[in-house]
Structures are given as structure tokens and as C-alpha cells.
mmCIF file of C-alpha atoms in Angstrom:
data_model
loop_
_atom_site.group_PDB
_atom_site.id
_atom_site.type_symbol
_atom_site.label_atom_id
_atom_site.label_comp_id
_atom_site.label_asym_id
_atom_site.label_seq_id
_atom_site.Cartn_x
_atom_site.Cartn_y
_atom_site.Cartn_z
ATOM 1 C CA VAL A 1 6.124 -2.498 -8.129
ATOM 2 C CA GLN A 2 9.358 -3.862 -7.041
ATOM 3 C CA GLY A 3 8.059 -7.493 -6.629
ATOM 4 C CA LEU A 4 7.557 -7.707 -9.875
ATOM 5 C CA PHE A 5 11.006 -7.948 -10.961
ATOM 6 C CA PHE A 6 12.409 -10.038 -8.029
ATOM 7 C CA THR A 7 9.785 -12.562 -8.519
ATOM 8 C CA GLY A 8 6.937 -11.335 -11.276
ATOM 9 C CA PRO A 9 7.328 -11.727 -14.923
ATOM 10 C CA LEU A 10 9.986 -9.104 -15.332
ATOM 11 C CA SER A 11 12.229 -10.683 -12.994
ATOM 12 C CA GLN A 12 12.608 -13.040 -16.584
ATOM 13 C CA PRO A 13 15.421 -11.742 -19.054
ATOM 14 C CA LEU A 14 14.183 -9.953 -22.263
ATOM 15 C CA TRP A 15 14.247 -11.820 -25.295
ATOM 16 C CA ILE A 16 14.058 -10.177 -28.868
ATOM 17 C CA PRO A 17 13.454 -12.227 -32.207
ATOM 18 C CA ILE A 18 16.566 -11.943 -34.096
ATOM 19 C CA SER A 19 14.559 -13.918 -37.077
ATOM 20 C CA ARG A 20 11.136 -15.938 -36.942
ATOM 21 C CA ARG A 21 12.913 -18.498 -40.042
ATOM 22 C CA ALA A 22 16.470 -18.597 -39.705
ATOM 23 C CA ALA A 23 18.906 -19.654 -37.057
ATOM 24 C CA CYS A 24 22.787 -17.776 -36.394
ATOM 25 C CA GLY A 25 24.377 -21.143 -37.513
ATOM 26 C CA SER A 26 25.305 -19.834 -40.952
ATOM 27 C CA CYS A 27 24.829 -15.512 -41.511
ATOM 28 C CA GLY A 28 25.643 -12.805 -43.539
ATOM 29 C CA ASP A 29 27.484 -11.075 -41.075
ATOM 30 C CA ALA A 30 30.473 -9.088 -41.816
ATOM 31 C CA GLY A 31 32.618 -10.429 -38.919
ATOM 32 C CA GLY A 32 31.753 -13.760 -39.193
ATOM 33 C CA CYS A 33 29.145 -16.105 -37.317
ATOM 34 C CA PRO A 34 29.341 -16.427 -33.529
ATOM 35 C CA ILE A 35 30.661 -19.439 -32.383
ATOM 36 C CA SER A 36 28.337 -21.713 -30.401
ATOM 37 C CA MET A 37 28.367 -22.208 -26.665
ATOM 38 C CA GLY A 38 26.165 -26.163 -26.813
ATOM 39 C CA SER A 39 23.595 -27.006 -27.645
ATOM 40 C CA LYS A 40 20.802 -29.629 -26.319
ATOM 41 C CA ALA A 41 18.192 -31.438 -27.594
ATOM 42 C CA PRO A 42 15.570 -32.400 -27.402
ATOM 43 C CA LEU A 43 14.613 -30.161 -25.085
ATOM 44 C CA ALA A 44 11.311 -30.325 -23.262
ATOM 45 C CA GLY A 45 9.460 -27.628 -22.699
ATOM 46 C CA GLY A 46 9.672 -25.555 -25.817
ATOM 47 C CA LEU A 47 11.368 -22.340 -26.591
ATOM 48 C CA ALA A 48 10.712 -21.071 -22.979
ATOM 49 C CA ALA A 49 13.011 -24.007 -21.500
ATOM 50 C CA CYS A 50 15.588 -22.871 -24.075
ATOM 51 C CA GLU A 51 15.708 -19.329 -23.009
ATOM 52 C CA THR A 52 15.450 -20.229 -19.186
ATOM 53 C CA LEU A 53 18.539 -22.951 -19.954
ATOM 54 C CA CYS A 54 20.414 -19.718 -21.755
ATOM 55 C CA SER A 55 19.608 -17.294 -19.029
ATOM 56 C CA GLN A 56 21.239 -19.198 -16.714
ATOM 57 C CA SER A 57 24.332 -19.569 -18.122
ATOM 58 C CA PRO A 58 26.483 -16.878 -17.234
ATOM 59 C CA SER A 59 28.026 -16.072 -20.768
ATOM 60 C CA CYS A 60 24.996 -16.936 -23.146
ATOM 61 C CA GLN A 61 23.681 -13.911 -24.925
ATOM 62 C CA ALA A 62 21.808 -15.505 -27.944
ATOM 63 C CA ILE A 63 20.136 -18.972 -28.826
ATOM 64 C CA ASP A 64 19.028 -20.765 -32.077
ATOM 65 C CA TRP A 65 15.717 -22.638 -31.512
ATOM 66 C CA PHE A 66 14.431 -25.829 -33.777
ATOM 67 C CA SER A 67 10.703 -26.350 -33.009
ATOM 68 C CA GLU A 68 10.458 -29.418 -35.112
ATOM 69 C CA THR A 69 13.732 -31.416 -33.370
ATOM 70 C CA GLN A 70 13.576 -29.438 -30.438
ATOM 71 C CA TRP A 71 16.912 -28.300 -30.538
ATOM 72 C CA CYS A 72 18.593 -25.785 -28.677
ATOM 73 C CA THR A 73 21.871 -23.959 -29.142
ATOM 74 C CA MET A 74 23.484 -21.067 -27.170
ATOM 75 C CA TYR A 75 25.800 -18.404 -28.208
ATOM 76 C CA SER A 76 27.599 -16.055 -26.154
ATOM 77 C CA GLN A 77 27.124 -13.587 -28.904
ATOM 78 C CA ALA A 78 24.109 -12.575 -31.241
ATOM 79 C CA CYS A 79 24.414 -12.480 -35.088
ATOM 80 C CA THR A 80 22.437 -9.780 -36.776
ATOM 81 C CA LEU A 81 22.020 -11.260 -40.693
ATOM 82 C CA PRO A 82 21.065 -15.268 -39.682
ATOM 83 C CA THR A 83 20.950 -17.356 -43.346
ATOM 84 C CA GLN A 84 20.237 -20.846 -41.765
ATOM 85 C CA GLN A 85 16.857 -22.379 -42.471
ATOM 86 C CA TYR A 86 15.485 -25.674 -41.533
ATOM 87 C CA SER A 87 13.314 -27.729 -39.147
ATOM 88 C CA GLY A 88 11.704 -24.584 -38.135
ATOM 89 C CA SER A 89 14.478 -22.585 -37.495
ATOM 90 C CA SER A 90 14.169 -19.093 -35.443
ATOM 91 C CA SER A 91 16.965 -17.342 -33.422
ATOM 92 C CA TYR A 92 16.612 -14.461 -30.694
ATOM 93 C CA GLN A 93 18.674 -12.311 -28.121
ATOM 94 C CA LEU A 94 18.901 -11.037 -25.007
ATOM 95 C CA ALA A 95 17.689 -7.394 -24.779
ATOM 96 C CA VAL A 96 21.127 -5.125 -23.947
ATOM 97 C CA ARG A 97 20.493 -1.835 -23.423
ATOM 98 C CA CYS A 98 22.203 0.887 -25.521
ATOM 99 C CA SER A 99 22.433 4.966 -25.378
ATOM 100 C CA LEU A 100 23.030 7.159 -27.967
ATOM 101 C CA GLN A 101 25.235 10.447 -27.802
ATOM 102 C CA ASN A 102 22.008 12.867 -27.321
ATOM 103 C CA GLY A 103 21.355 10.670 -24.032
ATOM 104 C CA ASN A 104 18.414 8.877 -25.307
ATOM 105 C CA THR A 105 18.115 5.191 -24.806
ATOM 106 C CA GLY A 106 17.250 2.052 -26.455
ATOM 107 C CA VAL A 107 17.638 -1.572 -27.337
ATOM 108 C CA LEU A 108 20.409 -2.628 -29.138
ATOM 109 C CA MET A 109 18.761 -4.967 -32.154
ATOM 110 C CA ASN A 110 20.498 -6.167 -35.258
ATOM 111 C CA GLY A 111 23.749 -4.057 -34.361
ATOM 112 C CA HIS A 112 21.873 -0.866 -34.204
ATOM 113 C CA CYS A 113 20.288 0.873 -31.055
ATOM 114 C CA HIS A 114 16.825 1.079 -31.479
ATOM 115 C CA LEU A 115 14.852 3.733 -29.308
ATOM 116 C CA GLY A 116 11.481 2.538 -29.876
ATOM 117 C CA VAL A 117 12.143 -0.507 -27.549
ATOM 118 C CA GLU A 118 12.723 -0.091 -23.972
ATOM 119 C CA VAL A 119 13.913 -2.355 -21.323
ATOM 120 C CA PRO A 120 11.194 -2.110 -18.560
ATOM 121 C CA SER A 121 12.740 -0.499 -15.127
ATOM 122 C CA ALA A 122 10.714 0.168 -11.773
ATOM 123 C CA TRP A 123 10.877 3.456 -12.287
ATOM 124 C CA SER A 124 9.525 3.155 -16.072
ATOM 125 C CA VAL A 125 6.737 0.842 -14.997
ATOM 126 C CA VAL A 126 5.643 3.388 -12.332
ATOM 127 C CA GLN A 127 5.505 6.732 -14.990
ATOM 128 C CA ARG A 128 3.613 4.387 -17.649
ATOM 129 C CA GLU A 129 1.208 2.199 -15.159
ATOM 130 C CA VAL A 130 0.141 4.620 -11.806
ATOM 131 C CA PRO A 131 -1.629 7.676 -14.425
ATOM 132 C CA VAL A 132 -3.479 4.220 -16.174
ATOM 133 C CA MET A 133 -4.331 3.269 -13.032
ATOM 134 C CA LEU A 134 -5.753 6.260 -11.524
ATOM 135 C CA SER A 135 -7.442 6.710 -14.645
ATOM 136 C CA SER A 136 -9.302 3.613 -14.555
ATOM 137 C CA PRO A 137 -12.851 2.938 -13.802
ATOM 138 C CA LYS A 138 -12.146 -0.771 -13.081
ATOM 139 C CA SER A 139 -9.370 0.270 -10.480
ATOM 140 C CA TRP A 140 -11.358 2.454 -8.360
ATOM 141 C CA ALA A 141 -14.417 0.014 -8.602
ATOM 142 C CA LEU A 142 -12.316 -2.739 -7.152
ATOM 143 C CA SER A 143 -10.528 -0.301 -4.564
ATOM 144 C CA LEU A 144 -14.001 0.979 -3.339
ATOM 145 C CA ALA A 145 -15.159 -2.953 -3.520
ATOM 146 C CA VAL A 146 -12.200 -3.999 -1.220
ATOM 147 C CA ALA A 147 -12.778 -0.933 1.100
ATOM 148 C CA ILE A 148 -16.608 -2.039 1.333
ATOM 149 C CA LEU A 149 -15.645 -5.552 1.924
ATOM 150 C CA TYR A 150 -12.953 -4.446 5.045
ATOM 151 C CA THR A 151 -15.878 -2.360 6.752
ATOM 152 C CA TYR A 152 -18.274 -4.948 6.687
ATOM 153 C CA VAL A 153 -16.207 -7.152 7.777
ATOM 154 C CA MET A 154 -14.300 -5.131 10.582
ATOM 155 C CA SER A 155 -17.742 -2.733 11.515
ATOM 156 C CA SER A 156 -21.040 -4.292 13.240
ATOM 157 C CA TRP A 157 -22.723 -1.024 12.798
ATOM 158 C CA CYS A 158 -22.147 -1.783 8.993
ATOM 159 C CA ARG A 159 -22.963 -5.594 9.033
ATOM 160 C CA GLU A 160 -26.015 -4.470 10.841
ATOM 161 C CA LYS A 161 -27.228 -1.564 8.510
ATOM 162 C CA LEU A 162 -26.251 -3.532 5.110
ATOM 163 C CA GLN A 163 -27.499 -6.757 6.253
ATOM 164 C CA PRO A 164 -30.557 -6.544 3.783
ATOM 165 C CA VAL A 165 -28.369 -6.063 0.861
ATOM 166 C CA SER A 166 -25.207 -8.563 1.834
ATOM 167 C CA TRP A 167 -28.296 -10.963 2.372
ATOM 168 C CA ILE A 168 -28.910 -11.472 -1.437
ATOM 169 C CA VAL A 169 -26.076 -12.360 -1.827
ATOM 170 C CA VAL A 170 -25.239 -14.686 0.968
ATOM 171 C CA GLU A 171 -28.692 -16.580 1.064
ATOM 172 C CA PRO A 172 -27.855 -18.369 -2.520
ATOM 173 C CA VAL A 173 -24.582 -19.636 -0.766
ATOM 174 C CA VAL A 174 -26.302 -20.736 2.080
ATOM 175 C CA TYR A 175 -28.946 -22.707 0.519
ATOM 176 C CA SER A 176 -26.403 -24.136 -1.681
ATOM 177 C CA TRP A 177 -23.924 -25.071 1.096
ATOM 178 C CA ARG A 178 -27.165 -27.065 3.095
ATOM 179 C CA TRP A 179 -28.323 -28.331 -0.474
ATOM 180 C CA LEU A 180 -24.307 -29.994 -0.639
ATOM 181 C CA ARG A 181 -24.330 -30.888 3.165
ATOM 182 C CA GLU A 182 -28.074 -32.201 3.660
ATOM 183 C CA GLY A 183 -27.329 -34.566 0.658
ATOM 184 C CA GLY A 184 -25.481 -37.366 1.455
ATOM 185 C CA ALA A 185 -22.329 -38.471 -0.410
ATOM 186 C CA TRP A 186 -23.800 -38.586 -3.951
ATOM 187 C CA ARG A 187 -24.498 -34.875 -3.310
ATOM 188 C CA ARG A 188 -20.775 -34.572 -2.651
ATOM 189 C CA CYS A 189 -19.471 -36.922 -5.393
ATOM 190 C CA LEU A 190 -21.497 -34.935 -8.105
ATOM 191 C CA ALA A 191 -20.159 -31.633 -6.717
ATOM 192 C CA PHE A 192 -16.647 -32.765 -6.768
ATOM 193 C CA LEU A 193 -17.124 -33.830 -10.278
ATOM 194 C CA VAL A 194 -18.523 -31.045 -11.743
ATOM 195 C CA ALA A 195 -15.723 -28.358 -9.939
ATOM 196 C CA LEU A 196 -13.253 -31.325 -11.268
ATOM 197 C CA ALA A 197 -14.422 -30.729 -14.881
ATOM 198 C CA VAL A 198 -14.292 -26.884 -14.795
ATOM 199 C CA TRP A 199 -10.829 -26.921 -12.992
ATOM 200 C CA ALA A 200 -10.044 -29.295 -15.877
ATOM 201 C CA TRP A 201 -11.523 -27.057 -18.506
ATOM 202 C CA THR A 202 -10.217 -23.904 -17.092
ATOM 203 C CA THR A 203 -6.661 -25.277 -17.026
ATOM 204 C CA LEU A 204 -6.709 -26.750 -20.428
ATOM 205 C CA HIS A 205 -8.021 -23.398 -22.109
ATOM 206 C CA GLU A 206 -5.491 -20.988 -20.320
ATOM 207 C CA PHE A 207 -2.307 -23.225 -20.308
ATOM 208 C CA GLY A 208 -2.976 -26.070 -22.583
ATOM 209 C CA ILE A 209 -1.599 -29.629 -21.609
ATOM 210 C CA PRO A 210 1.702 -29.438 -19.472
ATOM 211 C CA GLN A 211 4.679 -31.050 -20.990
ATOM 212 C CA LEU A 212 5.697 -32.964 -17.985
ATOM 213 C CA SER A 213 9.374 -34.893 -17.616
ATOM 214 C CA MET A 214 10.498 -37.750 -14.871
ATOM 215 C CA LYS A 215 14.203 -36.126 -15.784
ATOM 216 C CA GLU A 216 13.933 -32.597 -15.599
ATOM 217 C CA LYS A 217 12.020 -29.909 -13.298
ATOM 218 C CA PRO A 218 8.634 -28.534 -14.778
ATOM 219 C CA ASN A 219 8.841 -25.577 -16.639
ATOM 220 C CA PHE A 220 6.325 -23.756 -15.507
ATOM 221 C CA THR A 221 5.383 -19.992 -15.718
ATOM 222 C CA HIS A 222 4.569 -18.182 -12.507
ATOM 223 C CA GLU A 223 0.972 -17.801 -13.404
ATOM 224 C CA GLU A 224 0.765 -21.966 -13.778
ATOM 225 C CA TRP A 225 2.573 -22.356 -10.187
ATOM 226 C CA ALA A 226 0.047 -19.970 -8.748
ATOM 227 C CA TRP A 227 -2.472 -21.457 -10.537
ATOM 228 C CA PHE A 228 -1.645 -25.036 -9.563
ATOM 229 C CA GLY A 229 -0.913 -24.242 -6.132
ATOM 230 C CA ALA A 230 -4.031 -22.322 -5.305
ATOM 231 C CA SER A 231 -6.143 -25.429 -6.693
ATOM 232 C CA PHE A 232 -4.203 -27.560 -4.301
ATOM 233 C CA LEU A 233 -4.904 -25.456 -1.618
ATOM 234 C CA VAL A 234 -8.724 -25.067 -2.382
ATOM 235 C CA LEU A 235 -8.752 -29.158 -2.489
ATOM 236 C CA VAL A 236 -7.125 -29.553 0.777
ATOM 237 C CA MET A 237 -9.270 -27.272 2.560
ATOM 238 C CA ALA A 238 -12.421 -28.834 1.151
ATOM 239 C CA LEU A 239 -11.049 -32.363 2.724
ATOM 240 C CA CYS A 240 -10.324 -30.949 5.795
ATOM 241 C CA LYS A 241 -12.049 -28.937 8.122
ATOM 242 C CA GLY A 242 -9.302 -27.832 10.423
ATOM 243 C CA PHE A 243 -7.407 -26.811 7.649
ATOM 244 C CA ARG A 244 -10.041 -24.748 6.008
ATOM 245 C CA SER A 245 -10.488 -22.877 9.732
ATOM 246 C CA LEU A 246 -6.465 -22.418 9.935
ATOM 247 C CA ILE A 247 -6.420 -21.072 6.478
ATOM 248 C CA ILE A 248 -9.734 -18.708 7.048
ATOM 249 C CA SER A 249 -8.149 -17.472 9.915
ATOM 250 C CA ALA A 250 -4.780 -16.715 8.400
ATOM 251 C CA THR A 251 -6.484 -14.594 5.818
ATOM 252 C CA VAL A 252 -8.433 -12.176 7.953
ATOM 253 C CA THR A 253 -5.331 -12.020 10.311
ATOM 254 C CA ILE A 254 -3.057 -10.982 6.874
ATOM 255 C CA GLY A 255 -5.835 -8.815 5.699
ATOM 256 C CA ALA A 256 -6.435 -7.292 9.075
ATOM 257 C CA MET A 257 -2.730 -6.273 9.314
ATOM 258 C CA LEU A 258 -2.205 -5.109 5.550
ATOM 259 C CA MET A 259 -5.459 -3.083 6.384
ATOM 260 C CA SER A 260 -3.413 -1.584 9.549
ATOM 261 C CA VAL A 261 -0.605 -1.254 7.584
ATOM 262 C CA PHE A 262 -2.211 0.857 5.396
ATOM 263 C CA THR A 263 -4.047 2.807 7.701
ATOM 264 C CA SER A 264 -0.883 3.692 10.007
ATOM 265 C CA ILE A 265 0.933 4.970 6.665
ATOM 266 C CA ALA A 266 -1.903 7.186 5.918
ATOM 267 C CA ALA A 267 -2.387 8.528 9.425
ATOM 268 C CA CYS A 268 1.222 8.962 9.258
ATOM 269 C CA ALA A 269 1.157 10.945 6.041
ATOM 270 C CA LEU A 270 -1.661 13.152 7.361
ATOM 271 C CA SER A 271 -0.823 13.564 10.806
ATOM 272 C CA SER A 272 1.632 16.742 10.587
ATOM 273 C CA CYS A 273 -1.322 18.523 9.650
ATOM 274 C CA PHE A 274 -4.169 17.507 11.920
ATOM 275 C CA ASP A 275 -1.180 17.876 14.958
ATOM 276 C CA VAL A 276 -0.582 21.361 14.412
ATOM 277 C CA ALA A 277 -4.435 22.332 14.183
ATOM 278 C CA GLY A 278 -5.065 20.692 17.227
ATOM 279 C CA LEU A 279 -2.343 22.446 18.916
ATOM 280 C CA GLY A 280 -3.464 25.767 17.580
ATOM 281 C CA ILE A 281 -7.281 24.747 19.048
ATOM 282 C CA ALA A 282 -5.872 24.037 22.258
ATOM 283 C CA GLY A 283 -3.375 27.329 22.732
ATOM 284 C CA ALA A 284 -6.748 29.173 21.665
ATOM 285 C CA ALA A 285 -9.067 27.262 24.150
ATOM 286 C CA GLY A 286 -6.051 28.117 26.689
ATOM 287 C CA ALA A 287 -5.749 31.612 26.206
ATOM 288 C CA GLY A 288 -9.419 32.170 26.771
ATOM 289 C CA GLU A 289 -8.723 29.936 30.160
ATOM 290 C CA VAL A 290 -6.277 31.913 31.516
ATOM 291 C CA ALA A 291 -8.388 35.514 29.925
ATOM 292 C CA THR A 292 -11.287 33.943 32.387
ATOM 293 C CA LEU A 293 -8.700 33.379 35.004
ATOM 294 C CA ALA A 294 -8.003 36.999 35.058
ATOM 295 C CA ALA A 295 -11.601 38.501 35.232
ATOM 296 C CA GLY A 296 -12.442 36.099 38.377
ATOM 297 C CA GLY A 297 -9.193 37.522 39.884
ATOM 298 C CA VAL A 298 -10.662 41.070 39.194
ATOM 299 C CA THR A 299 -13.795 40.255 40.731
ATOM 300 C CA ALA A 300 -11.967 38.617 43.728
ATOM 301 C CA ALA A 301 -10.224 41.347 44.515
ATOM 302 C CA ASP A 302 -13.478 43.651 44.446
ATOM 303 C CA GLY A 303 -14.663 41.349 46.956
ATOM 304 C CA VAL A 304 -11.758 41.553 49.074
ATOM 305 C CA ALA A 305 -12.365 45.231 49.207
ATOM 306 C CA GLY A 306 -16.293 44.719 50.168
ATOM 307 C CA ALA A 307 -15.397 42.474 53.053
ATOM 308 C CA ALA A 308 -12.745 44.354 54.735
ATOM 309 C CA ALA A 309 -14.895 47.763 54.529
ATOM 310 C CA MET A 310 -17.766 45.340 56.079
ATOM 311 C CA GLU A 311 -15.564 44.495 58.815
ATOM 312 C CA ALA A 312 -14.585 47.719 59.345
ATOM 313 C CA GLY A 313 -18.100 48.714 59.829
ATOM 314 C CA VAL A 314 -18.770 46.040 62.218
ATOM 315 C CA GLY A 315 -15.852 46.902 64.468
ATOM 316 C CA ALA A 316 -17.156 50.455 64.880
ATOM 317 C CA VAL A 317 -20.676 49.587 65.621
ATOM 318 C CA ALA A 318 -19.238 46.803 68.365
ATOM 319 C CA ALA A 319 -16.459 49.352 70.064
ATOM 320 C CA GLY A 320 -19.084 52.465 70.475
ATOM 321 C CA THR A 321 -16.859 54.803 70.723
ATOM 322 C CA ASP A 322 -14.713 57.702 68.715
ATOM 323 C CA GLY A 323 -11.456 56.224 69.086
ATOM 324 C CA ALA A 324 -11.802 53.108 68.156
ATOM 325 C CA VAL A 325 -14.096 54.230 64.980
ATOM 326 C CA ALA A 326 -11.011 55.941 64.393
ATOM 327 C CA ALA A 327 -8.603 53.213 64.799
ATOM 328 C CA ASP A 328 -11.336 50.420 62.925
ATOM 329 C CA ALA A 329 -11.241 53.012 60.046
ATOM 330 C CA THR A 330 -7.306 53.168 59.876
ATOM 331 C CA ALA A 331 -7.087 49.374 60.028
ATOM 332 C CA ALA A 332 -10.311 49.441 57.238
ATOM 333 C CA ALA A 333 -8.732 51.545 54.794
ATOM 334 C CA SER A 334 -5.017 50.005 55.178
ATOM 335 C CA ALA A 335 -6.559 46.415 54.781
ATOM 336 C CA THR A 336 -8.588 47.804 51.889
ATOM 337 C CA ALA A 337 -5.269 49.395 50.151
ATOM 338 C CA GLU A 338 -3.475 46.162 50.385
ATOM 339 C CA ALA A 339 -6.212 44.174 49.010
ATOM 340 C CA ALA A 340 -6.240 46.405 46.237
ATOM 341 C CA ALA A 341 -2.768 46.054 45.828
ATOM 342 C CA ALA A 342 -2.521 42.021 45.462
ATOM 343 C CA ALA A 343 -5.618 42.372 43.184
ATOM 344 C CA ASP A 344 -3.806 44.788 40.901
ATOM 345 C CA ALA A 345 -0.833 42.748 41.065
ATOM 346 C CA ALA A 346 -2.875 39.412 40.035
ATOM 347 C CA VAL A 347 -4.404 40.789 37.414
ATOM 348 C CA MET A 348 -1.277 42.312 35.813
ATOM 349 C CA ALA A 349 0.293 39.087 35.952
ATOM 350 C CA GLU A 350 -2.872 37.249 34.480
ATOM 351 C CA ALA A 351 -3.117 39.342 31.645
ATOM 352 C CA ALA A 352 0.359 39.485 31.127
ATOM 353 C CA ALA A 353 0.154 35.276 30.975
ATOM 354 C CA ALA A 354 -3.233 35.916 28.706
ATOM 355 C CA ALA A 355 -1.351 37.911 26.031
ATOM 356 C CA GLU A 356 1.758 35.438 26.191
ATOM 357 C CA ALA A 357 -0.616 32.664 25.258
ATOM 358 C CA ALA A 358 -2.555 34.215 22.947
ATOM 359 C CA ALA A 359 0.760 34.969 20.886
ATOM 360 C CA ALA A 360 1.193 31.352 21.176
ATOM 361 C CA ALA A 361 -1.913 30.551 20.006
ATOM 362 C CA GLU A 362 -2.039 32.820 17.030
ATOM 363 C CA GLY A 363 1.606 31.633 15.884
ATOM 364 C CA VAL A 364 0.610 27.801 16.338
ATOM 365 C CA ALA A 365 -2.738 28.524 14.618
ATOM 366 C CA ALA A 366 -1.221 30.393 11.976
ATOM 367 C CA MET A 367 1.002 27.611 11.803
ATOM 368 C CA ALA A 368 -2.086 25.152 10.971
ATOM 369 C CA VAL A 369 -3.599 27.047 8.923
ATOM 370 C CA PHE A 370 -0.596 27.298 6.566
ATOM 371 C CA CYS A 371 -0.128 23.622 6.710
ATOM 372 C CA SER A 372 -3.709 22.792 6.092
ATOM 373 C CA ILE A 373 -3.290 25.246 2.440
ATOM 374 C CA GLN A 374 -0.385 22.767 1.824
#
């Protein structure tokens, strides 16, 4: 949207007609008519050239245009009741914002603040155009077409699956290109003449006959500059194979960069909820792992106690005396008690760690659920 105000049509001043039939050279204003800042005639380029000339002058606020003589007169102040009528006279003024005491804004015309007219701003354009764009089937269809085209170019799997459909579109282009390349110079000349005729008809139909002058810079609109620039680019691409490859590569690279930026922005906007949910899942998995380790500790403790008892029994058989039996029994009991104490301590530590991890996982999971709801 900002680009429209810096380089697009909205970057140009907004002109409002004062009168389509009269100029401000003579007027019925109570305070008298404004004094002319100067005139220029003949001015090639029509009314648009006169408006551009005024907008390039810091103090110019209004103009008179005489279509029959191509005469442009500039004023530092607009009149309200123009009466001068001859040579196709008309008068215009730059749009000036005004506001009433209740806060409503409008445009000053004929000395009065008209609320029905609005000077466009970035925010007003967004408020008006975004809902229209979101509810437009054409906008959604174009967005879907761009997404499908990008997926087709970047995904080999998608190209393979869509080959029966894409070949219906590509086949006529391929055969036409082969017919053009294999037919010799006369086919290429014929194709060039047909393309030139189509271009000339489109240019005249859309923009009319351009008024060119060797003394002044061409006063083309942004659309005309874009059309002639694109036409020249296509011509050079058709004549130069190396330049064509360069432009195609640059176009694909820029498109990939733009899509990467869009993907990064979307991922950044959505990453917070996904990251928190991932932490919750990881915490829950960690709590389960700690609980498993605690259960393993209990099993290990039981194994230690059984091994100690078995070792005591083996010692008793080997000694074969009552004293040895008593001593070994005492040692076995002591080892069993120590193993049980160590196992209990390990179980308590693991259980405490499991409880802490489970509490942390519960908190993170709750945060993830809240973020997902938001």
C-alpha cells in the first residue's frame, strides 16, 4: 500500500475540478480573483501536463486549462466562482484537506468543506480495500493460482503428479515453438509482424496516440512507462538468447526469494504456539522417561538383594561349619540392608525428579493449550 503512495497513482496530487466550462481569469468572488503566477502555451501533453507543471511549483494550488489553444495558467490560490469562458476553458484546484469542529474531515471545494470527498491515505485505502480483497473470488483464485504455480515449480513430486494436467497447457506452446524454430526465417518474420500488429493495436486502444516532443520529456503515465518498458524487455528477450536466459533466471530467483520471505513471515507469526506446544510434548515425554527410570531403579534394587542372598547361601555351603554359616548370614543381612537402603534412596530421588518433571510438563502443556486457543 505504501508503494502506491510513493511510486503509484496515489503518489500524484489529487485534482478537483472547479468548473468544466469556465476559468478563474475572471470570477465572481467577493474578495476578487486570484493573481496568475504565470502561463505556458502551447503545452504538449494536454491537461495532465498542465497539472504536472503546477505540482512541480511549490506555491501553485490551481490552474486554468484552455483545450483549444493548449494554454496553461497557474495560480497560488483557487477561485470559487470562475466566469471566464472561451477557447475550451476549465479550472481545477489541488485537493486540500479540511475538518469541522466535530472532527469530521473532507476536502475544501468552492470555499466549503465537503465531507463526501476524501483524500486517500494509506490507512483509508487499507480499511476500504482489504475487506473487498478478502471477499473477492477473483483475488482468492489468483492467490490459489500463484500458490499452485510456485508448488509446481519447486516440488518434483507435484510436477510428477500434475504432468497429465500440465501437459494439456504446455503441449500447444511446445508445438508452436517447434513450428516457429523449424520453419525458417519466413515463419519468424510472420510471427514478428503478427506480434507487432497486436502490440500496436493494444497500445493505441489503451493509451491512444502519444504526443511526443523533441523539446520536452514525454509525459507518460506510470502504466504507459510500464507497458513500454515491458514491451522493450520482451523484444530484447526474443532477439537475444543469453539475455533471455538471464531474465528467466533472475525472475525465478526473485520469485523464490519473495516466497521464502513470505514463508518466513508466516512461520514467525505461527511459531510461538507451535514451539510452546512442542515444549509441552517434550516435557511430558521427559516425565515418562524419568518414571521409567524410577521403576528400573526399584527392579535393580530387588536384583541386588536377591544376589546378596544367593551369595550368602553359596558361602554357607562352602564353609560347612556353623560359625561360618553364622558369619556369612550376618554379612548377607548387612549387605541386604545396605542394598535396600540404597535402593530406597534411589527410588525417592527418581520419584522426586519425576514429580518435578511432571509438574513442569503440566505447566508447559497448559501454556501450549492456552496459546492454541488464542
